[in-house]
Short mmCIF file of C-alpha atoms in Angstrom, two decimals:
data_model
loop_
_atom_site.label_atom_id
_atom_site.label_comp_id
_atom_site.label_asym_id
_atom_site.label_seq_id
_atom_site.Cartn_x
_atom_site.Cartn_y
_atom_site.Cartn_z
CA MET A 12 60.80 -71.78 -83.18
CA ILE A 13 58.52 -71.95 -79.96
CA LEU A 14 56.88 -68.36 -80.85
CA LEU A 15 56.65 -69.10 -84.46
CA PHE A 16 54.53 -72.42 -83.49
CA ALA A 17 52.32 -70.17 -81.59
CA ALA A 18 51.94 -67.80 -84.30
CA LEU A 19 51.40 -70.37 -87.11
CA LEU A 20 49.21 -72.93 -84.94
CA PRO A 21 46.18 -72.32 -86.96
CA LEU A 22 47.94 -73.65 -90.08
CA LEU A 23 50.63 -76.02 -88.79
CA GLN A 24 48.55 -77.79 -85.96
CA VAL A 25 46.73 -80.94 -87.05
CA PRO A 26 44.74 -82.79 -84.56
CA PRO A 27 45.93 -86.38 -83.98
CA PRO A 28 43.55 -89.31 -84.75
CA ALA A 29 41.20 -90.13 -81.93
CA SER A 30 42.89 -93.58 -81.70
CA SER A 31 46.32 -92.16 -81.45
CA ALA A 32 45.24 -89.70 -78.67
CA HIS A 33 43.88 -92.49 -76.66
CA LYS A 34 47.12 -94.62 -77.35
CA GLY A 35 49.08 -91.82 -75.92
CA LEU A 36 47.07 -92.06 -72.66
CA THR A 37 47.62 -95.81 -72.66
CA HIS A 38 51.17 -95.68 -73.11
CA MET A 39 51.93 -92.15 -72.05
CA ALA A 40 55.08 -91.10 -70.02
CA PRO A 41 54.63 -90.40 -66.37
CA THR A 42 52.54 -87.40 -65.66
CA PRO A 43 54.78 -84.45 -64.66
CA MET A 44 54.54 -83.76 -61.15
CA SER A 45 54.36 -80.40 -59.25
CA VAL A 46 57.18 -79.13 -57.10
CA ARG A 47 55.33 -80.69 -53.95
CA ALA A 48 56.98 -83.72 -52.78
CA SER A 49 53.38 -85.16 -51.96
CA ALA A 50 52.67 -85.37 -55.77
CA THR A 51 54.25 -88.73 -55.73
CA PRO A 52 51.75 -91.47 -56.13
CA ARG A 53 50.34 -92.78 -52.79
CA MET A 54 51.40 -96.33 -53.11
CA TRP A 55 52.54 -98.23 -50.18
CA VAL A 56 54.64 -101.19 -49.83
CA ARG A 57 55.94 -103.50 -46.96
CA ALA A 58 59.58 -102.94 -46.51
CA SER A 59 61.29 -106.46 -46.39
CA VAL A 60 64.10 -105.79 -44.21
CA ILE A 61 62.19 -103.70 -41.43
CA PRO A 62 59.43 -105.85 -39.98
CA ARG A 63 55.80 -104.44 -39.55
CA MET A 64 56.74 -101.09 -41.10
CA TRP A 65 55.05 -99.51 -44.22
CA VAL A 66 56.98 -97.17 -46.33
CA ARG A 67 55.88 -94.98 -49.45
CA ALA A 68 57.31 -96.46 -52.74
CA SER A 69 59.85 -93.90 -54.60
CA ALA A 70 58.46 -92.87 -57.89
CA LEU A 71 60.70 -93.39 -61.05
CA THR A 72 60.35 -89.68 -62.04
CA SER A 73 61.75 -86.69 -60.03
CA SER A 74 59.27 -84.57 -58.37
CA TYR A 75 62.14 -81.72 -57.98
CA ILE A 76 61.58 -78.97 -60.53
CA PRO A 77 64.43 -76.69 -60.65
CA GLU A 78 63.08 -72.97 -60.69
CA ARG A 79 63.94 -69.37 -59.92
CA VAL A 80 61.41 -66.52 -59.76
CA TYR A 81 62.21 -62.94 -60.66
CA ASP A 82 59.68 -60.14 -59.75
CA THR A 83 60.17 -57.49 -62.40
CA ARG A 84 58.40 -54.79 -60.24
CA ALA A 85 60.68 -55.32 -57.40
CA ARG A 86 63.70 -55.99 -59.68
CA ALA A 87 64.71 -58.87 -57.43
CA PHE A 88 64.52 -62.58 -57.25
CA THR A 89 61.90 -64.00 -55.09
CA ASP A 90 60.46 -67.49 -54.22
CA PHE A 91 57.51 -69.35 -55.41
CA GLU A 92 55.33 -68.82 -52.69
CA VAL A 93 55.85 -65.18 -52.68
CA MET A 94 54.80 -65.26 -56.23
CA LEU A 95 51.76 -67.28 -55.38
CA ALA A 96 50.71 -64.90 -52.57
CA ASP A 97 50.80 -61.88 -55.10
CA ALA A 98 48.95 -64.12 -57.91
CA ALA A 99 46.19 -64.98 -55.41
CA ARG A 100 45.23 -61.30 -55.67
CA ALA A 101 44.82 -61.11 -59.33
CA ASP A 102 41.50 -61.16 -61.14
CA VAL A 103 43.29 -62.69 -64.24
CA LEU A 104 46.47 -64.47 -64.09
CA PHE A 105 48.11 -65.47 -67.31
CA ILE A 106 50.89 -68.28 -67.55
CA GLY A 107 53.01 -67.75 -70.69
CA GLU A 108 54.63 -71.34 -71.53
CA GLN A 109 56.92 -72.85 -73.98
CA HIS A 110 54.81 -75.49 -75.39
CA ASP A 111 57.49 -78.46 -75.51
CA ASP A 112 58.88 -78.00 -72.02
CA ALA A 113 57.91 -80.50 -69.66
CA ASN A 114 59.12 -78.40 -66.51
CA THR A 115 57.06 -75.64 -67.55
CA HIS A 116 53.98 -77.86 -67.44
CA ALA A 117 54.72 -79.20 -63.97
CA LEU A 118 55.05 -75.46 -62.84
CA GLU A 119 51.79 -74.69 -64.31
CA LEU A 120 50.21 -77.49 -62.13
CA ALA A 121 52.07 -76.06 -59.13
CA VAL A 122 50.53 -72.73 -59.59
CA LEU A 123 46.88 -74.13 -59.74
CA GLU A 124 47.97 -76.46 -56.48
CA GLY A 125 49.56 -73.34 -54.70
CA LEU A 126 46.27 -71.31 -55.30
CA THR A 127 44.19 -73.87 -54.35
CA ARG A 128 45.93 -74.43 -51.08
CA ARG A 129 45.41 -70.73 -50.50
CA ASN A 130 41.58 -71.09 -50.89
CA VAL A 131 41.54 -68.96 -53.96
CA PRO A 132 38.25 -69.90 -56.18
CA LEU A 133 39.71 -70.56 -59.72
CA ILE A 134 38.44 -70.93 -63.22
CA LEU A 135 41.10 -72.66 -65.66
CA SER A 136 41.27 -71.22 -69.19
CA LEU A 137 43.08 -73.03 -71.87
CA GLU A 138 44.48 -71.91 -75.28
CA MET A 139 44.83 -75.74 -76.04
CA PHE A 140 40.93 -76.29 -76.48
CA GLU A 141 38.68 -74.47 -78.67
CA ARG A 142 35.28 -72.92 -78.25
CA ASP A 143 33.20 -75.62 -80.18
CA VAL A 144 34.25 -78.27 -77.79
CA GLN A 145 33.20 -76.52 -74.63
CA ASP A 146 30.12 -78.67 -74.13
CA THR A 147 32.23 -82.05 -74.51
CA LEU A 148 34.63 -80.52 -72.04
CA ASP A 149 31.85 -79.67 -69.55
CA ARG A 150 30.28 -83.06 -69.84
CA TYR A 151 33.62 -84.83 -69.13
CA LEU A 152 34.38 -82.54 -66.14
CA ALA A 153 30.86 -83.36 -64.92
CA GLY A 154 31.66 -87.03 -65.40
CA THR A 155 28.97 -87.82 -67.83
CA ILE A 156 31.11 -89.14 -70.40
CA ALA A 157 34.39 -91.22 -70.21
CA GLU A 158 37.80 -89.87 -70.87
CA GLU A 159 38.15 -91.83 -74.33
CA GLU A 160 34.80 -90.13 -75.69
CA PHE A 161 36.07 -86.71 -74.32
CA LEU A 162 39.42 -87.21 -76.32
CA LYS A 163 37.80 -88.44 -79.57
CA SER A 164 35.53 -85.48 -79.57
CA SER A 165 37.77 -82.45 -78.39
CA ARG A 166 40.76 -82.38 -80.50
CA PRO A 167 43.49 -82.56 -77.83
CA TRP A 168 46.76 -81.18 -78.68
CA PRO A 169 49.62 -84.22 -79.61
CA ARG A 170 51.16 -83.79 -76.28
CA TYR A 171 47.78 -83.68 -74.34
CA ALA A 172 48.70 -86.61 -72.31
CA THR A 173 51.98 -85.48 -70.75
CA ASP A 174 51.39 -81.62 -70.90
CA TYR A 175 47.85 -80.70 -70.31
CA ARG A 176 46.12 -83.77 -68.82
CA PRO A 177 47.38 -82.96 -65.38
CA LEU A 178 45.80 -79.66 -65.39
CA VAL A 179 42.36 -80.78 -66.56
CA GLU A 180 42.38 -83.72 -64.08
CA PHE A 181 43.38 -81.38 -61.31
CA ALA A 182 40.46 -79.04 -62.21
CA ARG A 183 37.93 -81.97 -62.74
CA ALA A 184 38.88 -83.33 -59.17
CA GLN A 185 38.58 -79.90 -57.57
CA ARG A 186 35.17 -79.28 -59.44
CA MET A 187 36.92 -76.26 -61.22
CA HIS A 188 35.21 -74.99 -64.33
CA VAL A 189 37.68 -75.13 -67.37
CA VAL A 190 37.09 -72.71 -70.39
CA ALA A 191 37.83 -73.85 -73.93
CA ALA A 192 38.98 -70.30 -74.82
CA ASN A 193 40.49 -70.64 -78.31
CA VAL A 194 38.91 -70.00 -81.86
CA PRO A 195 38.84 -73.24 -83.72
CA ARG A 196 41.78 -73.70 -85.79
CA ARG A 197 39.76 -74.13 -88.96
CA LEU A 198 38.40 -70.55 -88.64
CA ALA A 199 41.71 -68.99 -87.86
CA ALA A 200 43.28 -70.89 -91.14
CA ASP A 201 40.25 -69.33 -93.02
CA VAL A 202 41.45 -65.97 -91.76
CA SER A 203 45.18 -66.67 -92.57
CA ARG A 204 44.03 -67.53 -96.19
CA GLY A 205 41.25 -64.77 -96.67
CA GLY A 206 41.65 -62.13 -94.01
CA LEU A 207 38.98 -61.08 -91.62
CA ALA A 208 36.26 -61.17 -94.42
CA ALA A 209 36.30 -64.92 -93.83
CA LEU A 210 34.65 -64.64 -90.55
CA GLU A 211 31.95 -62.21 -91.62
CA ALA A 212 30.97 -64.85 -94.39
CA LEU A 213 29.78 -67.27 -91.36
CA ALA A 214 26.63 -67.91 -90.15
CA SER A 215 26.15 -69.64 -86.77
CA ASP A 216 29.87 -70.34 -86.63
CA ARG A 217 30.39 -66.48 -86.30
CA ALA A 218 29.79 -66.87 -82.57
CA LEU A 219 33.00 -69.20 -82.31
CA ALA A 220 35.10 -66.21 -82.73
CA ALA A 221 35.24 -62.85 -80.97
CA ARG A 222 32.59 -60.48 -81.76
CA ASP A 223 34.85 -57.32 -81.24
CA LEU A 224 37.97 -57.65 -83.43
CA GLN A 225 40.37 -54.74 -83.20
CA CYS A 226 43.55 -55.92 -85.47
CA PRO A 227 45.72 -53.03 -86.74
CA THR A 228 48.72 -54.06 -88.69
CA GLU A 229 51.17 -51.82 -86.86
CA GLY A 230 52.45 -51.45 -83.45
CA GLU A 231 55.01 -53.37 -81.32
CA TYR A 232 53.17 -56.42 -81.32
CA TYR A 233 52.62 -56.68 -85.01
CA THR A 234 56.24 -55.78 -85.24
CA ARG A 235 57.34 -58.74 -82.99
CA PHE A 236 55.08 -61.15 -85.09
CA VAL A 237 56.40 -60.11 -88.22
CA ALA A 238 60.21 -60.50 -86.87
CA GLN A 239 59.49 -63.96 -85.66
CA MET A 240 58.05 -64.65 -89.09
CA SER A 241 61.06 -63.37 -90.88
CA GLY A 242 63.39 -65.71 -88.81
CA HIS A 243 61.78 -68.64 -90.37
CA PRO A 244 61.43 -68.39 -94.00
CA MET A 245 58.48 -70.37 -95.58
CA PRO A 246 58.62 -72.20 -99.07
CA GLY A 247 58.44 -69.61 -101.91
CA ASP A 248 59.57 -66.75 -100.08
CA GLU A 249 62.81 -66.30 -101.96
CA GLN A 250 60.36 -65.53 -105.22
CA ALA A 251 57.97 -63.14 -103.28
CA THR A 252 57.90 -59.61 -103.82
CA PRO A 253 57.98 -57.39 -100.73
CA GLU A 254 54.18 -56.58 -101.36
CA GLN A 255 53.46 -60.19 -101.49
CA THR A 256 55.38 -60.82 -98.16
CA ARG A 257 53.92 -58.22 -96.45
CA ALA A 258 50.22 -59.27 -97.53
CA ARG A 259 51.14 -62.73 -96.46
CA ASN A 260 52.50 -61.49 -93.13
CA ASP A 261 49.37 -59.44 -92.50
CA ARG A 262 47.01 -62.48 -93.14
CA PHE A 263 48.88 -64.58 -90.64
CA TYR A 264 48.78 -61.74 -88.05
CA LEU A 265 45.06 -61.32 -88.48
CA ALA A 266 44.72 -65.00 -87.86
CA GLN A 267 47.10 -64.45 -84.63
CA CYS A 268 44.88 -61.43 -83.64
CA VAL A 269 41.65 -63.53 -83.79
CA LYS A 270 43.03 -66.12 -81.71
CA ASP A 271 44.06 -63.29 -79.14
CA GLU A 272 40.69 -61.43 -79.30
CA THR A 273 38.78 -64.79 -78.93
CA MET A 274 40.48 -65.95 -76.05
CA ALA A 275 40.28 -62.49 -74.24
CA GLU A 276 36.48 -62.56 -74.82
CA SER A 277 36.40 -66.09 -73.38
CA ILE A 278 38.35 -64.76 -70.42
CA ALA A 279 35.98 -61.92 -69.80
CA THR A 280 33.10 -63.87 -70.11
CA ALA A 281 34.06 -66.36 -67.78
CA PHE A 282 34.95 -63.39 -65.12
CA ALA A 283 31.45 -61.96 -65.84
CA ALA A 284 29.57 -65.18 -65.39
CA PRO A 285 27.29 -65.21 -62.21
CA SER A 286 29.17 -67.86 -60.00
CA GLY A 287 28.75 -66.62 -56.46
CA ALA A 288 32.31 -65.59 -54.89
CA PRO A 289 34.56 -64.00 -57.50
CA ARG A 290 36.90 -66.28 -59.11
CA THR A 291 40.43 -65.85 -60.30
CA ILE A 292 40.95 -66.88 -63.97
CA VAL A 293 43.99 -68.62 -64.74
CA HIS A 294 44.73 -68.61 -68.37
CA VAL A 295 47.50 -71.21 -69.69
CA THR A 296 48.77 -70.01 -73.09
CA GLY A 297 52.06 -69.72 -75.19
CA ALA A 298 54.15 -67.03 -73.93
CA PHE A 299 53.83 -64.93 -77.42
CA HIS A 300 50.15 -64.40 -76.47
CA SER A 301 50.87 -62.78 -73.16
CA ASP A 302 54.54 -61.63 -73.00
CA PHE A 303 55.05 -57.73 -72.75
CA ALA A 304 51.37 -57.59 -71.61
CA GLU A 305 50.45 -57.67 -75.36
CA GLY A 306 48.33 -60.14 -77.46
CA THR A 307 45.64 -61.97 -75.23
CA ALA A 308 46.64 -59.94 -72.03
CA ALA A 309 46.31 -56.73 -73.85
CA ARG A 310 42.93 -57.83 -75.12
CA ALA A 311 41.58 -59.12 -71.85
CA ARG A 312 42.56 -55.80 -70.25
CA ARG A 313 40.76 -53.90 -72.81
CA ARG A 314 37.63 -56.04 -71.82
CA LEU A 315 38.44 -55.80 -68.05
CA PRO A 316 39.80 -52.48 -67.54
CA ASP A 317 39.37 -52.01 -63.79
CA ARG A 318 40.73 -55.78 -62.87
CA ARG A 319 44.06 -56.68 -61.74
CA ILE A 320 45.72 -58.84 -64.47
CA VAL A 321 49.39 -60.60 -63.51
CA VAL A 322 51.33 -62.01 -66.05
CA ILE A 323 53.77 -64.77 -65.51
CA SER A 324 56.33 -66.08 -68.38
CA VAL A 325 58.25 -69.18 -67.79
CA LEU A 326 61.69 -69.09 -69.43
CA PRO A 327 63.63 -72.53 -69.76
CA VAL A 328 67.31 -72.15 -69.56
CA PRO A 329 70.23 -74.58 -69.86
CA SER A 330 70.74 -76.61 -66.55
CA GLY A 331 74.16 -75.01 -66.11
CA GLN A 332 72.66 -71.36 -66.24
CA ILE A 333 69.85 -71.68 -63.70
CA ASP A 334 71.87 -70.45 -60.79
CA THR A 335 73.42 -67.59 -62.58
CA VAL A 336 70.90 -66.32 -65.11
CA ARG A 337 69.80 -62.82 -64.92
CA PRO A 338 66.87 -60.91 -66.57
CA THR A 339 67.92 -58.93 -69.93
CA ASP A 340 66.48 -55.53 -70.29
CA ALA A 341 63.89 -56.96 -72.63
CA ASP A 342 62.94 -59.53 -69.93
CA MET A 343 62.57 -56.99 -67.29
CA LYS A 344 59.38 -55.69 -69.69
CA ARG A 345 58.07 -59.31 -70.39
CA ALA A 346 56.13 -60.25 -67.36
CA ASP A 347 55.41 -59.42 -63.90
CA PHE A 348 57.09 -62.43 -62.86
CA LEU A 349 59.71 -64.49 -64.63
CA ILE A 350 59.98 -68.20 -63.81
CA TYR A 351 63.38 -69.48 -64.95
CA SER A 352 63.16 -73.45 -65.14
CA VAL A 353 65.74 -76.00 -66.62
CA ALA A 354 65.14 -76.69 -70.33
CA PRO A 355 64.97 -80.19 -71.37
CA PRO A 356 67.88 -81.68 -73.62
CA ALA A 357 67.04 -81.31 -77.30
CA SER A 358 66.64 -85.02 -77.64
CA GLU A 359 63.48 -84.79 -75.21
CA ARG A 360 61.89 -82.04 -76.94
#
């Protein structure tokens, strides 16, 4: 279901009203914390039973994030810090996420914190923001507009407050550039209905999608996409002919491809932008876009052929399996590093 969500995002995702987005911030759940214990709020209270001693108040949410890291190149489990040391040498780092997993989002923040501790200059790139809101995002990061105005104008995802706000706020505190990498969903939706010709009919908005689009409706990525689609039938499928089903799948795939190409172009543009010291691009995206070095990852590699690209895929598993999980044969090809985390109960998704 997570992968289908990534594939059908242009059609299924509706931006929340600005008022509800702001309400989400006002009444949001505690922000996910990184694996560092020091992420707990720096709030101090006097201990009533020990005179003249000050202690840190305990947070109500745990800062412990169960995780195990597997290095598919070494074919062995490793640890988070070893993974970060390797990622610090990357030109582009993909973090493939499961969108509804709180632990995944906490680990994403931990990656940013760990690379920053190593003094790696970073640019954060996000699938979750679209190119036409880059100026709004820039102004918020620069402190020239308030968060309320930013949220009203940037179409944040419904779970922004808990899932992505910690990343943006960390970047803001570190004066880190953030790339609104994705194609506007309205353009992707147009492609899913009318094919790539829908983009060519655009005027100034054509620049909001990648210029170079290579979207053959064949190959392993296309096959995986269609297989995912077939696992989740849509209304009217039972009456559709095979030709109609193929045509619909192709249009949806083209929308997915436009998203991949646009995010890859955004990454390559950010990497090439003059900014003094070279910077590592950390791109956070749904895992379908980067797993198996396909999707956005493959298209970024086409644009940056001589650069080191590393792919991380986060795989939530049931709590009882975290200590015994082993990668499958397919997982060995999924990413350079696999981070196994504990999936939340179904009631919390």
